[in-house]
PDB file of C-alpha atoms in Angstrom:
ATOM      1  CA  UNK A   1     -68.842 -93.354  65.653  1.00 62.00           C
ATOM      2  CA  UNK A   2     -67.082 -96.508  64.478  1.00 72.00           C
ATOM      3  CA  UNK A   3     -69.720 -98.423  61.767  1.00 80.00           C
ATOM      4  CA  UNK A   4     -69.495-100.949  58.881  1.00 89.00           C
ATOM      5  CA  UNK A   5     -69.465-100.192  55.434  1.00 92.00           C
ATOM      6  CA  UNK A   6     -72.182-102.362  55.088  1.00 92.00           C
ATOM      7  CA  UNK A   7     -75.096-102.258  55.469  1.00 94.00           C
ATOM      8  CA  UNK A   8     -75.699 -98.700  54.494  1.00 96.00           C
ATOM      9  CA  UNK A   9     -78.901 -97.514  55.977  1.00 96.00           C
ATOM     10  CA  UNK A  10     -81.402 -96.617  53.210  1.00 96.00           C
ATOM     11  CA  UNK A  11     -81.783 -92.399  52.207  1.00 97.00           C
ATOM     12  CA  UNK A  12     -84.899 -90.955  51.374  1.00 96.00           C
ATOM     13  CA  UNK A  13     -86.537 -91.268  48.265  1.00 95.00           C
ATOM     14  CA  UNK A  14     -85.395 -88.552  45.778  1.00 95.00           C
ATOM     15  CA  UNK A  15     -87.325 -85.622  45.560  1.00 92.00           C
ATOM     16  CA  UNK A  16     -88.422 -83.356  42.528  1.00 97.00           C
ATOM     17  CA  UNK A  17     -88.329 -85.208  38.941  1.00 98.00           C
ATOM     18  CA  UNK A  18     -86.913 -88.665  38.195  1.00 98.00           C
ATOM     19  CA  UNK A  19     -85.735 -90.292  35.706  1.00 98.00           C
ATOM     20  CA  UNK A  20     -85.412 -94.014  35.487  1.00 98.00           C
ATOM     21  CA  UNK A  21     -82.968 -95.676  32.868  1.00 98.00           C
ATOM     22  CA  UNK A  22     -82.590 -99.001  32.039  1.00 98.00           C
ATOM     23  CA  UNK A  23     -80.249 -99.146  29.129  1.00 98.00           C
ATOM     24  CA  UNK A  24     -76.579 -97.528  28.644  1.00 98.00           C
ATOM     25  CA  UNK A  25     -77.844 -94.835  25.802  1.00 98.00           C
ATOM     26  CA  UNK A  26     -80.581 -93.825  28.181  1.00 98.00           C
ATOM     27  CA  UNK A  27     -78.402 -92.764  30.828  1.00 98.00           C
ATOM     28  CA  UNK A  28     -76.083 -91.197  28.497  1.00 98.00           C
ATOM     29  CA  UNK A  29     -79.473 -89.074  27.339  1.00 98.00           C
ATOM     30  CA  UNK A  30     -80.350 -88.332  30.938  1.00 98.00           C
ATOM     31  CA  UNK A  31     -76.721 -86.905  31.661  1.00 98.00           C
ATOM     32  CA  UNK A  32     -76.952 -84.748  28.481  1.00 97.00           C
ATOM     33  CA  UNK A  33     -80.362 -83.566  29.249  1.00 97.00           C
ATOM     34  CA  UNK A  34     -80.117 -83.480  33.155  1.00 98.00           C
ATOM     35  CA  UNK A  35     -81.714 -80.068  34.768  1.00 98.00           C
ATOM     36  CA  UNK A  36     -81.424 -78.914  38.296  1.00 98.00           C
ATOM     37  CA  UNK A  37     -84.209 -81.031  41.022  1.00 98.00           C
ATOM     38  CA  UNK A  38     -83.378 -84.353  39.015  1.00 98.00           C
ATOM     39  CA  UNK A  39     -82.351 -87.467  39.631  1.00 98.00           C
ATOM     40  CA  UNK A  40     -81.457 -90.465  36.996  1.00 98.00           C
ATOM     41  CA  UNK A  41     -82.419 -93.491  38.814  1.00 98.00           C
ATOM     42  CA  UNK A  42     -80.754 -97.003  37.461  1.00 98.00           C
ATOM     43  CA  UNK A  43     -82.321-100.371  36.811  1.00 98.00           C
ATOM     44  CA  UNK A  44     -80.050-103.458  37.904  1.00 98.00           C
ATOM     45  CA  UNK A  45     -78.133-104.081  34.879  1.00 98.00           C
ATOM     46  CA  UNK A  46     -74.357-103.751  34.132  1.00 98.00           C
ATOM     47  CA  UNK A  47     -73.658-100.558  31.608  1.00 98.00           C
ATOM     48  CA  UNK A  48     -70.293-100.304  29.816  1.00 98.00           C
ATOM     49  CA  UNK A  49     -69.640 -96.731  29.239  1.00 98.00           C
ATOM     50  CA  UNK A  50     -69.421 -94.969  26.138  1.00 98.00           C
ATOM     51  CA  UNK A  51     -68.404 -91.868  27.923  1.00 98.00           C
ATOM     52  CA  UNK A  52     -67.296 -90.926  30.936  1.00 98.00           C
ATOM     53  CA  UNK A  53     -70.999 -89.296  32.453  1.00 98.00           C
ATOM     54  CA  UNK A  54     -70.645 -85.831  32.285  1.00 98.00           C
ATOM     55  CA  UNK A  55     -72.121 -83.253  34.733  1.00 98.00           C
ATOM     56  CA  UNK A  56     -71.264 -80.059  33.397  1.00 96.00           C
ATOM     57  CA  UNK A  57     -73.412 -77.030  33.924  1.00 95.00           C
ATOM     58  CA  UNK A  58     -74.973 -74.787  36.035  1.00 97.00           C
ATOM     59  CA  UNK A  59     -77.610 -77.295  38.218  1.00 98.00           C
ATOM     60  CA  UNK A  60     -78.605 -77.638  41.773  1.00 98.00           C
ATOM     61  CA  UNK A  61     -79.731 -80.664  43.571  1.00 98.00           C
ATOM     62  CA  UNK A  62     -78.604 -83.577  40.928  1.00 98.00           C
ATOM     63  CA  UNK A  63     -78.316 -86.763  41.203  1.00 98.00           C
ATOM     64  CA  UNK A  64     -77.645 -90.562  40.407  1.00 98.00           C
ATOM     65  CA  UNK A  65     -78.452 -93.767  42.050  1.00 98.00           C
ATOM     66  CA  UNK A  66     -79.107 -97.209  41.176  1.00 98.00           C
ATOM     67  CA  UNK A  67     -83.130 -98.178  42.023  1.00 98.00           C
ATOM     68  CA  UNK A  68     -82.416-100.514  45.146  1.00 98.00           C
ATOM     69  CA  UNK A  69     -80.350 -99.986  48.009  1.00 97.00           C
ATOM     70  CA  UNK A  70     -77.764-102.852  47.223  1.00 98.00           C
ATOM     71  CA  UNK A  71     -74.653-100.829  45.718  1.00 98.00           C
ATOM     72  CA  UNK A  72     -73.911-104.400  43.239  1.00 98.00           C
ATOM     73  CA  UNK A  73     -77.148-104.442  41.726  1.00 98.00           C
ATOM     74  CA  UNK A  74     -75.596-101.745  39.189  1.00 98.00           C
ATOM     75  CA  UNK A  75     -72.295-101.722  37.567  1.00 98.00           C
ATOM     76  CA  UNK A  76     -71.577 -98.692  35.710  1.00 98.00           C
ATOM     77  CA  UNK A  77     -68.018-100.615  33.628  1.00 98.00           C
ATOM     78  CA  UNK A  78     -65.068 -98.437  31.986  1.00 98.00           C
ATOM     79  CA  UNK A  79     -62.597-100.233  29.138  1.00 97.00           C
ATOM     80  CA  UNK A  80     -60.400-101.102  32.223  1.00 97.00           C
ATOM     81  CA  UNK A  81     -57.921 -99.532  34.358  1.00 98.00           C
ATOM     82  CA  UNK A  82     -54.413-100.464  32.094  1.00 96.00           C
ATOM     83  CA  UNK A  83     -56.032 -99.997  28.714  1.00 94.00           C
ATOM     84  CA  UNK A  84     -54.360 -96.862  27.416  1.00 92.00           C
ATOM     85  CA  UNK A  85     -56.649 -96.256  24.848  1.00 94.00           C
ATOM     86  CA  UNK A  86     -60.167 -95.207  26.716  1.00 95.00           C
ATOM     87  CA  UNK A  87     -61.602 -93.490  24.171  1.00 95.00           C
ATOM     88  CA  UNK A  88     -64.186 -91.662  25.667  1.00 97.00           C
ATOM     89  CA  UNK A  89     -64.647 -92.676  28.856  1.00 98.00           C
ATOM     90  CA  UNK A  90     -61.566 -92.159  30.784  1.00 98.00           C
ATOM     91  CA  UNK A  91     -63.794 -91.230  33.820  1.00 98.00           C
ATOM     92  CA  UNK A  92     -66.780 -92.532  34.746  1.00 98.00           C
ATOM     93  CA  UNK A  93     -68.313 -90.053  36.649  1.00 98.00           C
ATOM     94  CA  UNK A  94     -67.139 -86.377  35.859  1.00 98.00           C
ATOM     95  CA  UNK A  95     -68.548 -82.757  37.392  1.00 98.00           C
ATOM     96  CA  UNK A  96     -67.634 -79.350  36.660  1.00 96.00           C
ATOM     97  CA  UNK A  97     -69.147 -76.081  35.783  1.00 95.00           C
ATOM     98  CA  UNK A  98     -71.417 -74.777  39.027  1.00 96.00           C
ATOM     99  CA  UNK A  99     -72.946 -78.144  40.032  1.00 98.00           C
ATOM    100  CA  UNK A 100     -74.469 -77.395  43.571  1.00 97.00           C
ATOM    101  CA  UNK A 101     -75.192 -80.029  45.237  1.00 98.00           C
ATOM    102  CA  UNK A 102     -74.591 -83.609  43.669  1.00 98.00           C
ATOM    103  CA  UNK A 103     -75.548 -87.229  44.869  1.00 98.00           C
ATOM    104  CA  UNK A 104     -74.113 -90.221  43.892  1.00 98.00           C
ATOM    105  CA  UNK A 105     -75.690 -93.579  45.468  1.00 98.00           C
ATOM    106  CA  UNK A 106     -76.397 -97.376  45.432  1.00 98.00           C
ATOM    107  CA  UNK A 107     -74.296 -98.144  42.375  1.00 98.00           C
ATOM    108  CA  UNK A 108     -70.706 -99.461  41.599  1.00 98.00           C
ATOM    109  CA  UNK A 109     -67.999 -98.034  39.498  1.00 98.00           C
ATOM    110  CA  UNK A 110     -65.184-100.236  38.048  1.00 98.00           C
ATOM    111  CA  UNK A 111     -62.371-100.230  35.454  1.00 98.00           C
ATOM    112  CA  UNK A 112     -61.392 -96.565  34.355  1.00 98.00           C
ATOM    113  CA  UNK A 113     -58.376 -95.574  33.465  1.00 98.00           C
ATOM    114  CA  UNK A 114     -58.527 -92.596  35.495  1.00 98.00           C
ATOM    115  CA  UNK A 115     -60.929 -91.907  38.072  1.00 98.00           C
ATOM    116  CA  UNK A 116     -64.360 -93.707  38.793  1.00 98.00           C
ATOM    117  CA  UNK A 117     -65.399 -90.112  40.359  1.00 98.00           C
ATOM    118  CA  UNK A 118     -63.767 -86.609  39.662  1.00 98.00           C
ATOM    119  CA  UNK A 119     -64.845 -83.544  40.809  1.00 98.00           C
ATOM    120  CA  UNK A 120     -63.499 -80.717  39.087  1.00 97.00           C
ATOM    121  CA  UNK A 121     -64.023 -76.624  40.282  1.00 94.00           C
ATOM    122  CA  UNK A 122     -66.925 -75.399  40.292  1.00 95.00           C
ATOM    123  CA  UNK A 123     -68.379 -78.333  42.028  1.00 98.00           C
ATOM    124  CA  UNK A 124     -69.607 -78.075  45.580  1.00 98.00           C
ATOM    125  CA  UNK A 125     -71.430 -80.255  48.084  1.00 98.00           C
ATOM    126  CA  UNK A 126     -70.879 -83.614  46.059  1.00 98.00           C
ATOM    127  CA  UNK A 127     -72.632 -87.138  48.331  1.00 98.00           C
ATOM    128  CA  UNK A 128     -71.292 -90.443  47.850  1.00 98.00           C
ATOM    129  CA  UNK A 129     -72.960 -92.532  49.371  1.00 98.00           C
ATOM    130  CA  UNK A 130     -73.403 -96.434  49.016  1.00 98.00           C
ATOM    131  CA  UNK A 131     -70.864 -96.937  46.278  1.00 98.00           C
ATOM    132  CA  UNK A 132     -68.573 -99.447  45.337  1.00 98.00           C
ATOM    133  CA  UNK A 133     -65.454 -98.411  43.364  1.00 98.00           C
ATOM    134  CA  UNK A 134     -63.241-100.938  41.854  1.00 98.00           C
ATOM    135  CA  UNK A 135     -59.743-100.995  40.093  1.00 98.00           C
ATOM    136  CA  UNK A 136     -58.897 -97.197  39.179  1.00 98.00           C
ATOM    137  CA  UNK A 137     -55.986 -95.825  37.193  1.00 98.00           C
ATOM    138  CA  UNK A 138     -55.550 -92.974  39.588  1.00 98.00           C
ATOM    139  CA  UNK A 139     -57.762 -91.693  42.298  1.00 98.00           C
ATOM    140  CA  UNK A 140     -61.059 -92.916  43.074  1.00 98.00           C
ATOM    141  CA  UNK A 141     -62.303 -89.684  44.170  1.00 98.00           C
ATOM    142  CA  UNK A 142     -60.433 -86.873  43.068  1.00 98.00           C
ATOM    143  CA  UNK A 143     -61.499 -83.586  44.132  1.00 98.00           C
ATOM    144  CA  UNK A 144     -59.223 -80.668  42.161  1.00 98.00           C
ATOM    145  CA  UNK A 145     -58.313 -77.472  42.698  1.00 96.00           C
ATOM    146  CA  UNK A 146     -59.376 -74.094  40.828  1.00 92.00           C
ATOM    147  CA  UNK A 147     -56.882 -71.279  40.033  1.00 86.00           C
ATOM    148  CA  UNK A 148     -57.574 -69.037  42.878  1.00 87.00           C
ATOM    149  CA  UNK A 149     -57.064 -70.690  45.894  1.00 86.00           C
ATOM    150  CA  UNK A 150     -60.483 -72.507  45.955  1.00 90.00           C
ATOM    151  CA  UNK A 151     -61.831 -76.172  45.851  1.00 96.00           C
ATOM    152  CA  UNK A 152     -64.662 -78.165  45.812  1.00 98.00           C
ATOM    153  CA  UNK A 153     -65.880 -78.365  49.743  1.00 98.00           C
ATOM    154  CA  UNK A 154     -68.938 -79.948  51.498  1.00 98.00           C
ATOM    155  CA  UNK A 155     -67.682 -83.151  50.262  1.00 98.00           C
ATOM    156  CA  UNK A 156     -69.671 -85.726  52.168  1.00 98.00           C
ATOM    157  CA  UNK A 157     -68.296 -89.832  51.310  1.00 98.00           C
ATOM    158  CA  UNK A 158     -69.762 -92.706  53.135  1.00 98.00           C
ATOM    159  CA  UNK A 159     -70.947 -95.861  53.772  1.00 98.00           C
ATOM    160  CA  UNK A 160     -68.539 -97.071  50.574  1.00 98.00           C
ATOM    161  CA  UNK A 161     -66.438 -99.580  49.815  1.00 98.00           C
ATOM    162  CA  UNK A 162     -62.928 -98.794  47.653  1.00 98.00           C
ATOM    163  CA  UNK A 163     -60.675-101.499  46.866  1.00 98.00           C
ATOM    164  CA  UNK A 164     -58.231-102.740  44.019  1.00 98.00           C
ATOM    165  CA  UNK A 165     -58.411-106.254  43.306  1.00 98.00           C
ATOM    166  CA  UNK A 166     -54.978-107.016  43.632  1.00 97.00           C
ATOM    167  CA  UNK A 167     -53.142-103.350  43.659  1.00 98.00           C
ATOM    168  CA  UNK A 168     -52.895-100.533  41.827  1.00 98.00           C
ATOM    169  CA  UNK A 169     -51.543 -99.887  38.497  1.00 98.00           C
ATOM    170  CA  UNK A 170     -48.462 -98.081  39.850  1.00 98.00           C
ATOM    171  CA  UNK A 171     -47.627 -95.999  43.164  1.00 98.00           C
ATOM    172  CA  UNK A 172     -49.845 -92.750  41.829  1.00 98.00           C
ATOM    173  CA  UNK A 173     -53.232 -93.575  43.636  1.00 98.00           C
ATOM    174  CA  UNK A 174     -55.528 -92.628  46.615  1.00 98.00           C
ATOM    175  CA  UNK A 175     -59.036 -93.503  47.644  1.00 98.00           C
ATOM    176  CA  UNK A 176     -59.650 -89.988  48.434  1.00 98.00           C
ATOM    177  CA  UNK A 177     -57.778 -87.058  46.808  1.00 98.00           C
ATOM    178  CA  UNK A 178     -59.124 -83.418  47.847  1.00 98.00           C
ATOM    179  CA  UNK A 179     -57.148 -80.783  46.870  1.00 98.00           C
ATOM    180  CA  UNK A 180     -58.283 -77.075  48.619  1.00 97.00           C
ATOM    181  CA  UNK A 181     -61.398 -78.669  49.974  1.00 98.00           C
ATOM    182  CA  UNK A 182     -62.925 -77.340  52.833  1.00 98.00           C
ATOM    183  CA  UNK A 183     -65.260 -79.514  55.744  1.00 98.00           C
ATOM    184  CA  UNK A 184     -65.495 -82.707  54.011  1.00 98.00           C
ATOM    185  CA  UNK A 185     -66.845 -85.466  55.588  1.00 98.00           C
ATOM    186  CA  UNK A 186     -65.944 -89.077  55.445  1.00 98.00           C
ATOM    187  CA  UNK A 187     -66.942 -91.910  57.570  1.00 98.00           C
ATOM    188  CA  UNK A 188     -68.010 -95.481  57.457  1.00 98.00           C
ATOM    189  CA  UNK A 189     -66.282 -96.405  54.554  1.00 98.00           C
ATOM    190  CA  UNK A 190     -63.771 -99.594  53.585  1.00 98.00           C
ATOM    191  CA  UNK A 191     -60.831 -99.328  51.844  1.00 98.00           C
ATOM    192  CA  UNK A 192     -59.085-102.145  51.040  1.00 98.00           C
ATOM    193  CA  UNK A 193     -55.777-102.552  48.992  1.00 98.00           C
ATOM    194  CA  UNK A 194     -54.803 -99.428  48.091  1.00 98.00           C
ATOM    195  CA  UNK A 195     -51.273-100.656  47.129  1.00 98.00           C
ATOM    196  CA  UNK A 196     -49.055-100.162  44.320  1.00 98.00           C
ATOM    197  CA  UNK A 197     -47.297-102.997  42.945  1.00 97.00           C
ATOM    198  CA  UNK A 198     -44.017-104.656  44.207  1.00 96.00           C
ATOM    199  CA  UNK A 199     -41.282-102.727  45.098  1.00 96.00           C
ATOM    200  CA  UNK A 200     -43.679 -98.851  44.546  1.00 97.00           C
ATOM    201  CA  UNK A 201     -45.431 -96.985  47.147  1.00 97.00           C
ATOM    202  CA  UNK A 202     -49.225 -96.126  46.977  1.00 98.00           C
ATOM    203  CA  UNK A 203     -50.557 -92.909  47.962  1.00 98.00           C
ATOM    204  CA  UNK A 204     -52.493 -92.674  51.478  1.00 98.00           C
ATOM    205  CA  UNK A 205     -56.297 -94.238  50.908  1.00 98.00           C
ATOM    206  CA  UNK A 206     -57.309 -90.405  52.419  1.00 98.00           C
ATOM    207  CA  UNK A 207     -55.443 -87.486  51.174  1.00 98.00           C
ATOM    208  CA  UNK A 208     -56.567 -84.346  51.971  1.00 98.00           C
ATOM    209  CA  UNK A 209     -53.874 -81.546  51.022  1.00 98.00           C
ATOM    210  CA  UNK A 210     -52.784 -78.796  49.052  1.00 96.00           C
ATOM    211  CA  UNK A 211     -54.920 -76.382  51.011  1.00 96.00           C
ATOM    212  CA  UNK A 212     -57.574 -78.329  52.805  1.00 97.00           C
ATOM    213  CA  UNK A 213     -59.253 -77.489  55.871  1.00 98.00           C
ATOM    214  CA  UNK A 214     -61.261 -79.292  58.207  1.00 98.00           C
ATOM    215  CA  UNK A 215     -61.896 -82.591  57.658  1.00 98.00           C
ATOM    216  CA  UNK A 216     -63.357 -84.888  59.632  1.00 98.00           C
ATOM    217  CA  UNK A 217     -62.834 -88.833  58.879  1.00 98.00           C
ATOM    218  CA  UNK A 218     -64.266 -91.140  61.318  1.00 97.00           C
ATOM    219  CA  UNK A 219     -65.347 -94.594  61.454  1.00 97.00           C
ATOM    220  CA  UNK A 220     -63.103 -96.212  58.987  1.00 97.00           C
ATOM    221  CA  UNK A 221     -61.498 -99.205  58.095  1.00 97.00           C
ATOM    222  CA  UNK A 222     -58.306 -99.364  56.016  1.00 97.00           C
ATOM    223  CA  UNK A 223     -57.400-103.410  55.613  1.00 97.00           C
ATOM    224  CA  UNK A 224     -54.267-103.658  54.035  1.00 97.00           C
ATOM    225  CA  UNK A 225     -53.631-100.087  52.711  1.00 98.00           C
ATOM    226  CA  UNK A 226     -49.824 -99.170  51.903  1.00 98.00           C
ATOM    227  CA  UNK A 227     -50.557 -95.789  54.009  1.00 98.00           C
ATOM    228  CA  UNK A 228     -53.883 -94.424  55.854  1.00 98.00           C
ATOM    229  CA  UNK A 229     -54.958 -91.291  56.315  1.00 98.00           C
ATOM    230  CA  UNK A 230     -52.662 -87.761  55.725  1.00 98.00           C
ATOM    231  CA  UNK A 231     -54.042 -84.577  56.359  1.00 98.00           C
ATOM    232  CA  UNK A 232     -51.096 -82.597  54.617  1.00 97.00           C
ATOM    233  CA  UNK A 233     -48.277 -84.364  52.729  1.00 96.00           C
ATOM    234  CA  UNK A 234     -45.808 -81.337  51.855  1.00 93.00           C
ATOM    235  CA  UNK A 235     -43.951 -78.568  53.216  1.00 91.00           C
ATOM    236  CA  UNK A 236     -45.407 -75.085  51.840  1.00 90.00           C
ATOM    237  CA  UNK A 237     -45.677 -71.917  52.396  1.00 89.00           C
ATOM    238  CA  UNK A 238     -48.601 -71.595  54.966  1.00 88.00           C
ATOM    239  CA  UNK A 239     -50.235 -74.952  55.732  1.00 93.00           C
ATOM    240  CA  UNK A 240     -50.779 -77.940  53.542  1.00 97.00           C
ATOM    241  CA  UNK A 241     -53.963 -78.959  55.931  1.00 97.00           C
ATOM    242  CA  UNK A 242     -55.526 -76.724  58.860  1.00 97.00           C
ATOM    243  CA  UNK A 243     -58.529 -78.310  61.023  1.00 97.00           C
ATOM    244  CA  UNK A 244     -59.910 -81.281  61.565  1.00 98.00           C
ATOM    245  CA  UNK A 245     -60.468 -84.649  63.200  1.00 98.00           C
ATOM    246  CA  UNK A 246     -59.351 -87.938  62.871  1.00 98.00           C
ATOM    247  CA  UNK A 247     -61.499 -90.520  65.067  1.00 97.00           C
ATOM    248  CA  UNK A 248     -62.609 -93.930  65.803  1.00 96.00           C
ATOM    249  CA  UNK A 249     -60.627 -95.658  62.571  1.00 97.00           C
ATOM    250  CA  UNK A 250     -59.365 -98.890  61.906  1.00 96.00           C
ATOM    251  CA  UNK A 251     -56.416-100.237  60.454  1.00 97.00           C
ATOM    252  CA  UNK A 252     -54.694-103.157  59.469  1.00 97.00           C
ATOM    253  CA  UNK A 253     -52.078-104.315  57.828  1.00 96.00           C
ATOM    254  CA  UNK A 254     -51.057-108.172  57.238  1.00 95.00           C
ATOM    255  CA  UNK A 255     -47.320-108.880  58.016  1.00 93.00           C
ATOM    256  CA  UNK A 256     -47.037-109.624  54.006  1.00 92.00           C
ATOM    257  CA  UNK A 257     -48.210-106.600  52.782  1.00 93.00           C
ATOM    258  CA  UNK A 258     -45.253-103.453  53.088  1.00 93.00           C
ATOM    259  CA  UNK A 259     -46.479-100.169  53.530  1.00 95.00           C
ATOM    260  CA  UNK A 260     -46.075 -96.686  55.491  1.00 96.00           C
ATOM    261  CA  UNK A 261     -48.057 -94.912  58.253  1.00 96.00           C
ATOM    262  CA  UNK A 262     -51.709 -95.422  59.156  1.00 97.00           C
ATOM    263  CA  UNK A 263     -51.826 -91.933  60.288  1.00 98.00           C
ATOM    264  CA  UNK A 264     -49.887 -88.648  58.430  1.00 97.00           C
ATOM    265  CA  UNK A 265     -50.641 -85.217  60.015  1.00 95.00           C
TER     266      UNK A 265
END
């Protein structure tokens, strides 16, 4: 069960209609025009943002992926992750509305103020797969809660790498943030200095809370992450987590580098 980040092994070739971009106002017109069986395929090339890329519709079977299977070769840049005003592109990747079904692969997120990834209700069966995400103002993948007692769930996350530079901007940050999801799935992935500055706490690097259920996270490696994994966080009425497994991790911690638990059931 236990495997590296990297190398990820390669996934099939997307299926239905593609759509390859080279240039930062072609993607933005393949988000706005993006139909269910489609997949926006990248060209190597940095693209700074103009918005945060916004999935929101009714679609099934989306997705977007840089053209080769090296996760540097494309950058997708925000205005960075202490620059207050972000305009439009607090996000970089953002889903909502009834996307079923979602893939995001072989590219790299860095610099947003918020989240690199957010997946709001309405969203189910999201796939990260081969991504790098660098430097967010919050979460890097936040998954959020709808009004009734649902989530996004199916969540599948692997084979990435998530790591601040140095740390965080303050204490409010996870790798992974799922609130109310249900049988998500992450493994293989490295997460590396999830910390808050001096003297602050970061959030765990896995957080799955509020609700969730049934999580399995195996194969890990957390190098010098304030806190691990948590499945729960709070007291509440019923449970905060229910399920799940927790296998064949790793983590470690460098005797300079403060920090909590590397396990929080």
């Amino acid at each position: 069960y236990g495997r590296a980040a990297t190398p990820a092994p390669p996934l099939p070739a997307p299926t239905g209609t593609v759509i390859d971009v080279s240039t930062e106002p072609q993607l933005q017109s393949a988000v706005r025009g993006i139909r269910s069986n489609t997949t926006i395929v990248l060209a190597p090339g940095t693209y700074v943002l103009t918005n945060s890329l916004s999935f929101n519709g009714s679609f099934t079977d989306i997705g977007i992926r840089g053209a080769t299977t090296n996760r540097d070769d494309v950058v997708l840049a925000g205005p960075g992750m202490t620059r207050a005003n972000y305009g439009n592109t607090p996000d970089g990747i953002w889903t909502g509305g009834n996307v079923q079904g979602l893939t995001i692969a072989n590219l790299t997120l860095k610099d947003f103020y918020q989240h690199p990834i957010i997946f709001n209700p309405g969203t189910q069966r999201p796939h990260v797969y081969n991504v790098h995400l660098i430097d967010a103002g919050q979460q890097f993948i936040k998954g959020n809660p709808d009004s009734s007692g649902g989530g996004v769930n199916d969540g599948v996350v692997e084979y990435s790498i998530l790591e601040y530079t140095t740390t965080a901007r303050d204490y409010y940050t996870n790798g992974i943030d799922v609130h109310t999801g249900a049988n998500w799935i992450i493994r293989h992935n490295l997460f590396r200095n999830i910390v808050a500055p001096p003297g602050q706490l970061a959030g765990p690097a896995i957080l799955m809370w509020n609700r969730s259920s049934n999580t399995l996270t195996e194969g890990n490696t957390f190098v010098n992450c304030a806190r691990g994994i948590s499945y729960g966080l709070i007291a509440r009425p019923g449970h905060d987590h229910s399920g799940g497994i927790i296998r064949n991790n790793v983590f470690y911690r460098s005797g300079a580098q403060p920090g909590d638990t590397g396990i929080h059931v």
